[in-house]
Phi, psi and omega in degrees: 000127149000091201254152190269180206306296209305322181298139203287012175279347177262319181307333185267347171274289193320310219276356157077029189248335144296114176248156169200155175259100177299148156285332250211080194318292197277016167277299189308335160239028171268305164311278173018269200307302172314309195296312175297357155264338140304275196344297184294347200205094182270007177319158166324320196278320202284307173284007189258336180288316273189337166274316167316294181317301177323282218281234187061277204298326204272294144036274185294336202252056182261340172263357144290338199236036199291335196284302199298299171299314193331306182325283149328249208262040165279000000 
């Protein structure tokens, strides 16, 4: 299952103080790309843009990347 937007694990995966090794080649380079724009721009707006994208991504693609949140958020 999902964990919702609000839990501080996606900030924390953005915020790159999460690290976890994807199964999943476009999950591990989708976090990437989102950390490298939060790095460079930690505004609010830049992570909320970008968190958006995240949970998005895992959103569509949850029963592939089922292991990987299990992971994440157990």
């Amino acid at each position: 299952m999902l964990a919702p937007k609000d839990d501080s694990r996606w900030t924390d995966l953005l915020n790159g103080k999460l690290q976890h090794q994807f199964q999943l080649a476009s999950a591990a380079m989708i976090v990437s790309r989102c950390q490298r724009q939060v790095l460079r721009d930690p505004s609010a707006q830049t992570l909320s843009k970008n968190l958006d994208e995240l949970y998005s991504f895992f959103s569509k693609f949850e029963n592939v990347v089922s292991d990987d949140l299990k992971a994440i958020f157990s």
